[in-house]
C-alpha cells in the first residue's frame, strides 16, 4: 500500500474586518454635502445651499446616467431610468433639495448593492496550480530526462514517481496504486494492473511505475477538466437584479403617468413630482438590505455565498444535483466491521493488522489504525516491514508474520462468505493473514453522513422538487446510497463531462443547484445556476468556481441556506411590493398637483424607512427547525459517543449468530451466546434506557412533541423483548448445549435483534444526533 497525498484547502490567516471605502466613500460624501446644504439653509444662505444641493444632485446624476447608458447599450432596462429622469427633472425645475435627497437615496442603494454583490475571483487558480508542468521521460539509453509537458507525445515512455500527478493519459507498464478522486470523485484507492488505462490528473499513491503515453497533454483528461470549467464559467450569464425584474413593469407605468400629468395640465413640475415620488428607493434599498441580511445569516450558519444574486437564485431553486462522495458520504474510508476466522479473536485480528499498517501512509491503513486506536488496542512495533504496491504490507508483530492487503490463493469457506457479504454491501475488504492463509478481514466503507437523509427531507420542505445524485461510483453502491438518503434519481459512473451535460440539461428546465467537492466537480459547479462546494473537505478548485462554499463539514447547513435564501427573497419581494404600492398612491397624488417635489422626496423617505424596517426582518426567522438547548446538545453528544460501543456489541452479536447458524454443536457456541447476552444486558440496555428516560424527553421541545420520538421508543421495547428472548433460551440450557429444535427460534431472535438495533442506531443518528452542531457520532 502506498501514500495518498491529501488535497486540502490552505489555511487562511484571520484578518480584522475593514471598511471598504471604495463602496461607502461616495455615500458618505453625498450625505455630508446634503447636511452642509442644510446648514447653509438654516444660516439664511439659500444660494449657497442650492449650489451645494445642485452639486450633490449632479454628482449622483453622472454615474447613474453612465450606468443607465451602459445598460441600454447592452439592451438591458432597469430602475436607474427613473432615478436619472428624477434627478434631471429636479435640476430643470430648480428643486435642488429634492434632487439632493434623491441623490443620497440612490447612493445608499448603490452602496448596499455593492456590498451585497461583491464577487470573489474565479480564476480556477487551484486547477491550474495543480496541473503538472513537467514529466519524467525515459531515454533510449535507459536514462531519465525531465521535459516540459508540451514535449510529451503519444507513445513516449514515462516514469511516474511516488506522489506524482500522472501527467498525461496512458497505459501502466507495471502494477500501480492510484488515487483517482480527481477524475471520479471516489476516495478509495484503485489498483491498476499492467496494461490498464489511467487518466491524467490522478495521483500515484504507491511506488513509482512506468507509463506509456497514449495522448499528449492538451488532449488528456485533466486538461479537459480545466477546459470544461473555464468554458462553463465564461458562458455563465450575469445574474439579473431582483429590482430590475420589477422595473420592467414599474418604469413604463411611471413614465406614462408623468407624461399624462404634464400633457393634461401643461405643468412640467407635476411630472417632476411624479418622478421624484416614483424614485424606486424601495427597490434600491429594501431589496439589497434583505439580501445582505440573508447573506449575513447564512454566513453565520457556515455557508459563504459570494454575491446577492446567487442568494436570490438559491431562493428560487427547484432542482438540486449532488455528488455522492464527500457530499452525501463522509468522503473517506472507515473500518465498519472486523471479522475473525472461526475460533479467532476479532480484537487480535485488528491489533495485528493495525500494528503492521502503522508504517504505511496508505489511506486504508490510516482507517485500520484509527479503528484500533478508537477501541483502545495496544499496538506493537512491527519489524521487517515491506510493502508491495497493489498487494499490501507484510511484517512481523511479536515474532509472528502478518500480511495485510489483498487475498491470494483459494479462500476458505468463511472468507468466501465474507467476500460475498462485502460485495453485496458495497464495502472494500482488507484481508489479514499469515503463511497459512487469511485469519481475519476488515470491512471498510465510505459511510453515509448521519445528517444526509434528514437534510434531503428538509431540502424538500424548503421547496426543492427534484433531487438527483451524480457519482462516478459503481451502480450498485450508488443505488444503495440513493435509496438510503431518499433522492429522486441517481446517475452512476458519471464522468466530469457527463456531470456538466446533466447540470446543463437540468438548468434548462429549472433553477438548478449543484453540490460537490473536489476538482472533478468544478466544471459542473461552474455550469449550475448556483454551485455549492463542500469547502471544509473539498478541493480549492471547486471552492474557487462555486457560488457558495460550505465552510463546515455538515450537509444540513445547505438546507439552512436554502430556507434562509427563500425567506430573505420573500421579504425582499414583500418590501419592494409594499414600497411600490405606496409609491403608486403618492404618484397619483403628485399627478393631481397635491404633492410638490420636495414634499414628495421626504414622503419617499418615509416610505423608505417603512420598507427598510420590514426588510430587516430577514435578519431573523425563516428556519423551520427549532433551536436545541445547550443541555440537550450535551445529552446528544453523550449518547452519540456511546454508539461506537453499541456497534462493537453488534459486531459480536452478528458473529455469534453466524456461529449458531453454521456450527450449533460447537463447544464454544453456548459460551459465546452467554457472553453476548451479558454485554447486551450490561451495555446496550442501559444505553437504551438512558435515552428513553433522559434524551427523548429533552428532544420533545426541539422536535415539536413527544410523538417525534414515539417510533424510537417502540423500538426500545422490541430490543428489550428480543434480549429477554435470548436470555430465556440460555436459561433452558442445563447441559450447556443447544437443542436442534430451539436453534431456529434462537436464530430468529439473534438476527432480528441485529436488524432492529442497526436500524434503531441509524434512525437516531439521522433524526436526532444530526441536530447537534458537532459532526455526529462515529459510524
PDB file of N, CA and C in Angstrom, residues 517-608:
ATOM      1  N   UNK A 517     -17.626  18.237  -4.145  1.00  0.00           N
ATOM      2  CA  UNK A 517     -16.312  18.553  -3.597  1.00  0.00           C
ATOM      3  C   UNK A 517     -15.279  17.972  -4.530  1.00  0.00           C
ATOM      4  N   UNK A 518     -14.114  18.564  -4.562  1.00  0.00           N
ATOM      5  CA  UNK A 518     -13.057  18.031  -5.396  1.00  0.00           C
ATOM      6  C   UNK A 518     -12.986  18.682  -6.757  1.00  0.00           C
ATOM      7  N   UNK A 519     -11.839  18.499  -7.390  1.00  0.00           N
ATOM      8  CA  UNK A 519     -11.593  19.118  -8.684  1.00  0.00           C
ATOM      9  C   UNK A 519     -12.531  18.584  -9.751  1.00  0.00           C
ATOM     10  N   UNK A 520     -12.908  17.293  -9.658  1.00  0.00           N
ATOM     11  CA  UNK A 520     -13.739  16.705 -10.701  1.00  0.00           C
ATOM     12  C   UNK A 520     -15.124  17.339 -10.773  1.00  0.00           C
ATOM     13  N   UNK A 521     -15.566  17.989  -9.689  1.00  0.00           N
ATOM     14  CA  UNK A 521     -16.879  18.622  -9.679  1.00  0.00           C
ATOM     15  C   UNK A 521     -16.837  20.077 -10.139  1.00  0.00           C
ATOM     16  N   UNK A 522     -15.643  20.653 -10.297  1.00  0.00           N
ATOM     17  CA  UNK A 522     -15.537  22.078 -10.610  1.00  0.00           C
ATOM     18  C   UNK A 522     -16.283  22.477 -11.878  1.00  0.00           C
ATOM     19  N   UNK A 523     -16.173  21.734 -12.993  1.00  0.00           N
ATOM     20  CA  UNK A 523     -16.931  22.147 -14.185  1.00  0.00           C
ATOM     21  C   UNK A 523     -18.434  22.165 -13.970  1.00  0.00           C
ATOM     22  N   UNK A 524     -18.965  21.161 -13.272  1.00  0.00           N
ATOM     23  CA  UNK A 524     -20.414  21.116 -13.030  1.00  0.00           C
ATOM     24  C   UNK A 524     -20.848  22.242 -12.103  1.00  0.00           C
ATOM     25  N   UNK A 525     -20.021  22.567 -11.105  1.00  0.00           N
ATOM     26  CA  UNK A 525     -20.356  23.673 -10.205  1.00  0.00           C
ATOM     27  C   UNK A 525     -20.415  24.989 -10.967  1.00  0.00           C
ATOM     28  N   UNK A 526     -19.488  25.177 -11.894  1.00  0.00           N
ATOM     29  CA  UNK A 526     -19.478  26.406 -12.678  1.00  0.00           C
ATOM     30  C   UNK A 526     -20.655  26.489 -13.628  1.00  0.00           C
ATOM     31  N   UNK A 527     -21.153  25.353 -14.092  1.00  0.00           N
ATOM     32  CA  UNK A 527     -22.256  25.328 -15.051  1.00  0.00           C
ATOM     33  C   UNK A 527     -23.603  25.587 -14.395  1.00  0.00           C
ATOM     34  N   UNK A 528     -23.758  25.213 -13.122  1.00  0.00           N
ATOM     35  CA  UNK A 528     -25.052  25.337 -12.438  1.00  0.00           C
ATOM     36  C   UNK A 528     -25.400  26.797 -12.188  1.00  0.00           C
ATOM     37  N   UNK A 529     -26.690  27.053 -11.982  1.00  0.00           N
ATOM     38  CA  UNK A 529     -27.102  28.403 -11.584  1.00  0.00           C
ATOM     39  C   UNK A 529     -26.426  28.795 -10.279  1.00  0.00           C
ATOM     40  N   UNK A 530     -26.389  27.847  -9.326  1.00  0.00           N
ATOM     41  CA  UNK A 530     -25.699  28.065  -8.057  1.00  0.00           C
ATOM     42  C   UNK A 530     -24.844  26.833  -7.782  1.00  0.00           C
ATOM     43  N   UNK A 531     -23.530  26.996  -7.767  1.00  0.00           N
ATOM     44  CA  UNK A 531     -22.622  25.909  -7.429  1.00  0.00           C
ATOM     45  C   UNK A 531     -22.222  26.011  -5.972  1.00  0.00           C
ATOM     46  N   UNK A 532     -22.334  24.888  -5.249  1.00  0.00           N
ATOM     47  CA  UNK A 532     -22.020  24.865  -3.821  1.00  0.00           C
ATOM     48  C   UNK A 532     -20.900  23.857  -3.594  1.00  0.00           C
ATOM     49  N   UNK A 533     -19.780  24.306  -3.030  1.00  0.00           N
ATOM     50  CA  UNK A 533     -18.634  23.436  -2.772  1.00  0.00           C
ATOM     51  C   UNK A 533     -18.576  23.072  -1.306  1.00  0.00           C
ATOM     52  N   UNK A 534     -18.243  21.799  -1.031  1.00  0.00           N
ATOM     53  CA  UNK A 534     -18.009  21.370   0.349  1.00  0.00           C
ATOM     54  C   UNK A 534     -16.601  21.814   0.720  1.00  0.00           C
ATOM     55  N   UNK A 535     -16.460  23.068   1.071  1.00  0.00           N
ATOM     56  CA  UNK A 535     -15.149  23.671   1.275  1.00  0.00           C
ATOM     57  C   UNK A 535     -14.385  23.125   2.449  1.00  0.00           C
ATOM     58  N   UNK A 536     -15.080  22.542   3.444  1.00  0.00           N
ATOM     59  CA  UNK A 536     -14.390  22.032   4.619  1.00  0.00           C
ATOM     60  C   UNK A 536     -13.551  20.812   4.296  1.00  0.00           C
ATOM     61  N   UNK A 537     -13.914  20.077   3.239  1.00  0.00           N
ATOM     62  CA  UNK A 537     -13.181  18.859   2.888  1.00  0.00           C
ATOM     63  C   UNK A 537     -12.779  18.827   1.420  1.00  0.00           C
ATOM     64  N   UNK A 538     -13.326  19.696   0.607  1.00  0.00           N
ATOM     65  CA  UNK A 538     -13.115  19.592  -0.821  1.00  0.00           C
ATOM     66  C   UNK A 538     -11.882  20.315  -1.308  1.00  0.00           C
ATOM     67  N   UNK A 539     -11.691  20.280  -2.629  1.00  0.00           N
ATOM     68  CA  UNK A 539     -10.537  20.909  -3.246  1.00  0.00           C
ATOM     69  C   UNK A 539     -10.746  22.405  -3.383  1.00  0.00           C
ATOM     70  N   UNK A 540      -9.637  23.134  -3.430  1.00  0.00           N
ATOM     71  CA  UNK A 540      -9.736  24.581  -3.578  1.00  0.00           C
ATOM     72  C   UNK A 540     -10.301  24.958  -4.932  1.00  0.00           C
ATOM     73  N   UNK A 541     -10.111  24.112  -5.935  1.00  0.00           N
ATOM     74  CA  UNK A 541     -10.631  24.444  -7.262  1.00  0.00           C
ATOM     75  C   UNK A 541     -12.141  24.510  -7.254  1.00  0.00           C
ATOM     76  N   UNK A 542     -12.790  23.556  -6.597  1.00  0.00           N
ATOM     77  CA  UNK A 542     -14.250  23.585  -6.546  1.00  0.00           C
ATOM     78  C   UNK A 542     -14.726  24.801  -5.766  1.00  0.00           C
ATOM     79  N   UNK A 543     -13.999  25.191  -4.715  1.00  0.00           N
ATOM     80  CA  UNK A 543     -14.383  26.375  -3.944  1.00  0.00           C
ATOM     81  C   UNK A 543     -14.202  27.637  -4.766  1.00  0.00           C
ATOM     82  N   UNK A 544     -13.172  27.695  -5.620  1.00  0.00           N
ATOM     83  CA  UNK A 544     -12.948  28.873  -6.455  1.00  0.00           C
ATOM     84  C   UNK A 544     -14.057  29.060  -7.476  1.00  0.00           C
ATOM     85  N   UNK A 545     -14.566  27.983  -8.020  1.00  0.00           N
ATOM     86  CA  UNK A 545     -15.575  28.068  -9.068  1.00  0.00           C
ATOM     87  C   UNK A 545     -16.967  28.261  -8.488  1.00  0.00           C
ATOM     88  N   UNK A 546     -17.188  27.783  -7.264  1.00  0.00           N
ATOM     89  CA  UNK A 546     -18.534  27.745  -6.693  1.00  0.00           C
ATOM     90  C   UNK A 546     -19.048  29.143  -6.354  1.00  0.00           C
ATOM     91  N   UNK A 547     -20.382  29.267  -6.337  1.00  0.00           N
ATOM     92  CA  UNK A 547     -21.042  30.492  -5.890  1.00  0.00           C
ATOM     93  C   UNK A 547     -21.202  30.509  -4.382  1.00  0.00           C
ATOM     94  N   UNK A 548     -21.161  29.337  -3.754  1.00  0.00           N
ATOM     95  CA  UNK A 548     -21.283  29.237  -2.299  1.00  0.00           C
ATOM     96  C   UNK A 548     -20.349  28.134  -1.821  1.00  0.00           C
ATOM     97  N   UNK A 549     -19.856  28.298  -0.597  1.00  0.00           N
ATOM     98  CA  UNK A 549     -18.925  27.339  -0.018  1.00  0.00           C
ATOM     99  C   UNK A 549     -19.404  26.977   1.374  1.00  0.00           C
ATOM    100  N   UNK A 550     -19.543  25.669   1.628  1.00  0.00           N
ATOM    101  CA  UNK A 550     -19.848  25.190   2.975  1.00  0.00           C
ATOM    102  C   UNK A 550     -18.549  25.123   3.754  1.00  0.00           C
ATOM    103  N   UNK A 551     -18.393  26.000   4.740  1.00  0.00           N
ATOM    104  CA  UNK A 551     -17.146  26.060   5.495  1.00  0.00           C
ATOM    105  C   UNK A 551     -17.120  25.081   6.656  1.00  0.00           C
ATOM    106  N   UNK A 552     -18.239  24.410   6.929  1.00  0.00           N
ATOM    107  CA  UNK A 552     -18.296  23.369   7.950  1.00  0.00           C
ATOM    108  C   UNK A 552     -18.663  22.065   7.268  1.00  0.00           C
ATOM    109  N   UNK A 553     -18.191  20.962   7.845  1.00  0.00           N
ATOM    110  CA  UNK A 553     -18.406  19.658   7.230  1.00  0.00           C
ATOM    111  C   UNK A 553     -19.766  19.091   7.635  1.00  0.00           C
ATOM    112  N   UNK A 554     -20.814  19.868   7.328  1.00  0.00           N
ATOM    113  CA  UNK A 554     -22.185  19.458   7.661  1.00  0.00           C
ATOM    114  C   UNK A 554     -23.095  19.810   6.492  1.00  0.00           C
ATOM    115  N   UNK A 555     -23.697  18.771   5.896  1.00  0.00           N
ATOM    116  CA  UNK A 555     -24.557  18.985   4.748  1.00  0.00           C
ATOM    117  C   UNK A 555     -25.854  19.671   5.123  1.00  0.00           C
ATOM    118  N   UNK A 556     -26.305  19.518   6.399  1.00  0.00           N
ATOM    119  CA  UNK A 556     -27.580  20.114   6.772  1.00  0.00           C
ATOM    120  C   UNK A 556     -27.541  21.641   6.714  1.00  0.00           C
ATOM    121  N   UNK A 557     -26.338  22.230   6.728  1.00  0.00           N
ATOM    122  CA  UNK A 557     -26.258  23.680   6.628  1.00  0.00           C
ATOM    123  C   UNK A 557     -26.704  24.164   5.244  1.00  0.00           C
ATOM    124  N   UNK A 558     -26.644  23.301   4.243  1.00  0.00           N
ATOM    125  CA  UNK A 558     -27.169  23.677   2.928  1.00  0.00           C
ATOM    126  C   UNK A 558     -28.678  23.870   3.002  1.00  0.00           C
ATOM    127  N   UNK A 559     -29.363  22.985   3.741  1.00  0.00           N
ATOM    128  CA  UNK A 559     -30.806  23.152   3.921  1.00  0.00           C
ATOM    129  C   UNK A 559     -31.105  24.464   4.647  1.00  0.00           C
ATOM    130  N   UNK A 560     -30.287  24.796   5.634  1.00  0.00           N
ATOM    131  CA  UNK A 560     -30.443  26.087   6.310  1.00  0.00           C
ATOM    132  C   UNK A 560     -30.327  27.230   5.307  1.00  0.00           C
ATOM    133  N   UNK A 561     -29.314  27.141   4.435  1.00  0.00           N
ATOM    134  CA  UNK A 561     -29.082  28.214   3.465  1.00  0.00           C
ATOM    135  C   UNK A 561     -30.257  28.367   2.509  1.00  0.00           C
ATOM    136  N   UNK A 562     -30.824  27.242   2.058  1.00  0.00           N
ATOM    137  CA  UNK A 562     -31.965  27.309   1.141  1.00  0.00           C
ATOM    138  C   UNK A 562     -33.160  27.954   1.836  1.00  0.00           C
ATOM    139  N   UNK A 563     -33.428  27.563   3.069  1.00  0.00           N
ATOM    140  CA  UNK A 563     -34.563  28.141   3.792  1.00  0.00           C
ATOM    141  C   UNK A 563     -34.357  29.637   4.030  1.00  0.00           C
ATOM    142  N   UNK A 564     -33.151  30.032   4.429  1.00  0.00           N
ATOM    143  CA  UNK A 564     -32.869  31.455   4.661  1.00  0.00           C
ATOM    144  C   UNK A 564     -32.960  32.236   3.357  1.00  0.00           C
ATOM    145  N   UNK A 565     -32.448  31.668   2.271  1.00  0.00           N
ATOM    146  CA  UNK A 565     -32.500  32.354   0.979  1.00  0.00           C
ATOM    147  C   UNK A 565     -33.934  32.580   0.537  1.00  0.00           C
ATOM    148  N   UNK A 566     -34.784  31.562   0.687  1.00  0.00           N
ATOM    149  CA  UNK A 566     -36.188  31.725   0.309  1.00  0.00           C
ATOM    150  C   UNK A 566     -36.862  32.785   1.189  1.00  0.00           C
ATOM    151  N   UNK A 567     -36.554  32.768   2.462  1.00  0.00           N
ATOM    152  CA  UNK A 567     -37.164  33.737   3.375  1.00  0.00           C
ATOM    153  C   UNK A 567     -36.680  35.157   3.042  1.00  0.00           C
ATOM    154  N   UNK A 568     -35.380  35.325   2.827  1.00  0.00           N
ATOM    155  CA  UNK A 568     -34.847  36.651   2.509  1.00  0.00           C
ATOM    156  C   UNK A 568     -35.419  37.166   1.190  1.00  0.00           C
ATOM    157  N   UNK A 569     -35.538  36.291   0.213  1.00  0.00           N
ATOM    158  CA  UNK A 569     -36.105  36.712  -1.069  1.00  0.00           C
ATOM    159  C   UNK A 569     -37.586  37.082  -0.908  1.00  0.00           C
ATOM    160  N   UNK A 570     -38.320  36.309  -0.094  1.00  0.00           N
ATOM    161  CA  UNK A 570     -39.728  36.625   0.140  1.00  0.00           C
ATOM    162  C   UNK A 570     -39.879  37.986   0.821  1.00  0.00           C
ATOM    163  N   UNK A 571     -39.013  38.269   1.808  1.00  0.00           N
ATOM    164  CA  UNK A 571     -39.047  39.568   2.484  1.00  0.00           C
ATOM    165  C   UNK A 571     -38.694  40.688   1.507  1.00  0.00           C
ATOM    166  N   UNK A 572     -37.696  40.433   0.638  1.00  0.00           N
ATOM    167  CA  UNK A 572     -37.295  41.448  -0.345  1.00  0.00           C
ATOM    168  C   UNK A 572     -38.458  41.761  -1.288  1.00  0.00           C
ATOM    169  N   UNK A 573     -39.138  40.725  -1.770  1.00  0.00           N
ATOM    170  CA  UNK A 573     -40.273  40.939  -2.678  1.00  0.00           C
ATOM    171  C   UNK A 573     -41.402  41.667  -1.953  1.00  0.00           C
ATOM    172  N   UNK A 574     -41.653  41.245  -0.723  1.00  0.00           N
ATOM    173  CA  UNK A 574     -42.711  41.885   0.057  1.00  0.00           C
ATOM    174  C   UNK A 574     -42.408  43.361   0.276  1.00  0.00           C
ATOM    175  N   UNK A 575     -41.165  43.675   0.650  1.00  0.00           N
ATOM    176  CA  UNK A 575     -40.788  45.068   0.890  1.00  0.00           C
ATOM    177  C   UNK A 575     -40.903  45.888  -0.386  1.00  0.00           C
ATOM    178  N   UNK A 576     -40.426  45.324  -1.488  1.00  0.00           N
ATOM    179  CA  UNK A 576     -40.496  46.045  -2.758  1.00  0.00           C
ATOM    180  C   UNK A 576     -41.945  46.270  -3.186  1.00  0.00           C
ATOM    181  N   UNK A 577     -42.797  45.250  -3.011  1.00  0.00           N
ATOM    182  CA  UNK A 577     -44.196  45.377  -3.422  1.00  0.00           C
ATOM    183  C   UNK A 577     -44.937  46.424  -2.584  1.00  0.00           C
ATOM    184  N   UNK A 578     -44.727  46.393  -1.267  1.00  0.00           N
ATOM    185  CA  UNK A 578     -45.374  47.381  -0.407  1.00  0.00           C
ATOM    186  C   UNK A 578     -44.879  48.781  -0.735  1.00  0.00           C
ATOM    187  N   UNK A 579     -43.551  48.911  -0.888  1.00  0.00           N
ATOM    188  CA  UNK A 579     -42.985  50.219  -1.202  1.00  0.00           C
ATOM    189  C   UNK A 579     -43.489  50.766  -2.525  1.00  0.00           C
ATOM    190  N   UNK A 580     -43.565  49.911  -3.541  1.00  0.00           N
ATOM    191  CA  UNK A 580     -44.051  50.368  -4.841  1.00  0.00           C
ATOM    192  C   UNK A 580     -45.543  50.699  -4.790  1.00  0.00           C
ATOM    193  N   UNK A 581     -46.301  49.928  -3.995  1.00  0.00           N
ATOM    194  CA  UNK A 581     -47.731  50.230  -3.871  1.00  0.00           C
ATOM    195  C   UNK A 581     -47.963  51.595  -3.260  1.00  0.00           C
ATOM    196  N   UNK A 582     -47.235  51.892  -2.181  1.00  0.00           N
ATOM    197  CA  UNK A 582     -47.353  53.213  -1.564  1.00  0.00           C
ATOM    198  C   UNK A 582     -46.861  54.309  -2.507  1.00  0.00           C
ATOM    199  N   UNK A 583     -45.808  53.997  -3.264  1.00  0.00           N
ATOM    200  CA  UNK A 583     -45.291  54.983  -4.210  1.00  0.00           C
ATOM    201  C   UNK A 583     -46.314  55.282  -5.308  1.00  0.00           C
ATOM    202  N   UNK A 584     -47.042  54.275  -5.757  1.00  0.00           N
ATOM    203  CA  UNK A 584     -48.054  54.487  -6.789  1.00  0.00           C
ATOM    204  C   UNK A 584     -49.141  55.432  -6.283  1.00  0.00           C
ATOM    205  N   UNK A 585     -49.563  55.232  -5.023  1.00  0.00           N
ATOM    206  CA  UNK A 585     -50.567  56.136  -4.443  1.00  0.00           C
ATOM    207  C   UNK A 585     -50.026  57.566  -4.402  1.00  0.00           C
ATOM    208  N   UNK A 586     -48.788  57.722  -3.959  1.00  0.00           N
ATOM    209  CA  UNK A 586     -48.177  59.060  -3.900  1.00  0.00           C
ATOM    210  C   UNK A 586     -48.013  59.655  -5.292  1.00  0.00           C
ATOM    211  N   UNK A 587     -47.739  58.815  -6.285  1.00  0.00           N
ATOM    212  CA  UNK A 587     -47.580  59.309  -7.658  1.00  0.00           C
ATOM    213  C   UNK A 587     -48.900  59.884  -8.179  1.00  0.00           C
ATOM    214  N   UNK A 588     -49.982  59.213  -7.870  1.00  0.00           N
ATOM    215  CA  UNK A 588     -51.288  59.710  -8.306  1.00  0.00           C
ATOM    216  C   UNK A 588     -51.573  61.059  -7.659  1.00  0.00           C
ATOM    217  N   UNK A 589     -51.274  61.169  -6.348  1.00  0.00           N
ATOM    218  CA  UNK A 589     -51.469  62.444  -5.642  1.00  0.00           C
ATOM    219  C   UNK A 589     -50.592  63.529  -6.264  1.00  0.00           C
ATOM    220  N   UNK A 590     -49.348  63.200  -6.594  1.00  0.00           N
ATOM    221  CA  UNK A 590     -48.450  64.176  -7.209  1.00  0.00           C
ATOM    222  C   UNK A 590     -48.951  64.583  -8.588  1.00  0.00           C
ATOM    223  N   UNK A 591     -49.501  63.638  -9.346  1.00  0.00           N
ATOM    224  CA  UNK A 591     -50.013  63.960 -10.680  1.00  0.00           C
ATOM    225  C   UNK A 591     -51.206  64.906 -10.599  1.00  0.00           C
ATOM    226  N   UNK A 592     -51.938  64.849  -9.487  1.00  0.00           N
ATOM    227  CA  UNK A 592     -53.085  65.745  -9.301  1.00  0.00           C
ATOM    228  C   UNK A 592     -52.656  67.117  -8.770  1.00  0.00           C
ATOM    229  N   UNK A 593     -51.355  67.308  -8.597  1.00  0.00           N
ATOM    230  CA  UNK A 593     -50.844  68.592  -8.148  1.00  0.00           C
ATOM    231  C   UNK A 593     -50.902  68.811  -6.667  1.00  0.00           C
ATOM    232  N   UNK A 594     -51.126  67.775  -5.893  1.00  0.00           N
ATOM    233  CA  UNK A 594     -51.263  67.897  -4.447  1.00  0.00           C
ATOM    234  C   UNK A 594     -49.964  67.615  -3.690  1.00  0.00           C
ATOM    235  N   UNK A 595     -48.892  67.290  -4.417  1.00  0.00           N
ATOM    236  CA  UNK A 595     -47.646  66.906  -3.740  1.00  0.00           C
ATOM    237  C   UNK A 595     -46.454  67.492  -4.498  1.00  0.00           C
ATOM    238  N   UNK A 596     -45.856  68.595  -4.030  1.00  0.00           N
ATOM    239  CA  UNK A 596     -44.705  69.190  -4.702  1.00  0.00           C
ATOM    240  C   UNK A 596     -43.471  68.293  -4.576  1.00  0.00           C
ATOM    241  N   UNK A 597     -42.438  68.539  -5.397  1.00  0.00           N
ATOM    242  CA  UNK A 597     -41.262  67.655  -5.418  1.00  0.00           C
ATOM    243  C   UNK A 597     -40.566  67.508  -4.077  1.00  0.00           C
ATOM    244  N   UNK A 598     -40.355  68.615  -3.339  1.00  0.00           N
ATOM    245  CA  UNK A 598     -39.636  68.499  -2.071  1.00  0.00           C
ATOM    246  C   UNK A 598     -40.430  67.659  -1.089  1.00  0.00           C
ATOM    247  N   UNK A 599     -41.740  67.930  -0.971  1.00  0.00           N
ATOM    248  CA  UNK A 599     -42.574  67.129  -0.082  1.00  0.00           C
ATOM    249  C   UNK A 599     -42.599  65.669  -0.530  1.00  0.00           C
ATOM    250  N   UNK A 600     -42.614  65.463  -1.865  1.00  0.00           N
ATOM    251  CA  UNK A 600     -42.594  64.099  -2.385  1.00  0.00           C
ATOM    252  C   UNK A 600     -41.313  63.371  -2.030  1.00  0.00           C
ATOM    253  N   UNK A 601     -40.182  64.118  -2.049  1.00  0.00           N
ATOM    254  CA  UNK A 601     -38.905  63.494  -1.704  1.00  0.00           C
ATOM    255  C   UNK A 601     -38.909  63.026  -0.254  1.00  0.00           C
ATOM    256  N   UNK A 602     -39.418  63.854   0.650  1.00  0.00           N
ATOM    257  CA  UNK A 602     -39.442  63.463   2.056  1.00  0.00           C
ATOM    258  C   UNK A 602     -40.486  62.372   2.318  1.00  0.00           C
ATOM    259  N   UNK A 603     -41.609  62.418   1.572  1.00  0.00           N
ATOM    260  CA  UNK A 603     -42.581  61.336   1.695  1.00  0.00           C
ATOM    261  C   UNK A 603     -41.957  60.018   1.252  1.00  0.00           C
ATOM    262  N   UNK A 604     -41.168  60.093   0.175  1.00  0.00           N
ATOM    263  CA  UNK A 604     -40.479  58.892  -0.279  1.00  0.00           C
ATOM    264  C   UNK A 604     -39.510  58.380   0.772  1.00  0.00           C
ATOM    265  N   UNK A 605     -38.876  59.318   1.514  1.00  0.00           N
ATOM    266  CA  UNK A 605     -38.002  58.914   2.609  1.00  0.00           C
ATOM    267  C   UNK A 605     -38.789  58.131   3.663  1.00  0.00           C
ATOM    268  N   UNK A 606     -40.016  58.586   3.971  1.00  0.00           N
ATOM    269  CA  UNK A 606     -40.847  57.863   4.933  1.00  0.00           C
ATOM    270  C   UNK A 606     -41.186  56.471   4.453  1.00  0.00           C
ATOM    271  N   UNK A 607     -41.506  56.360   3.157  1.00  0.00           N
ATOM    272  CA  UNK A 607     -41.774  55.028   2.587  1.00  0.00           C
ATOM    273  C   UNK A 607     -40.532  54.156   2.692  1.00  0.00           C
ATOM    274  N   UNK A 608     -39.365  54.782   2.445  1.00  0.00           N
ATOM    275  CA  UNK A 608     -38.118  54.023   2.523  1.00  0.00           C
ATOM    276  C   UNK A 608     -37.885  53.472   3.922  1.00  0.00           C
TER     277      UNK A 608
END
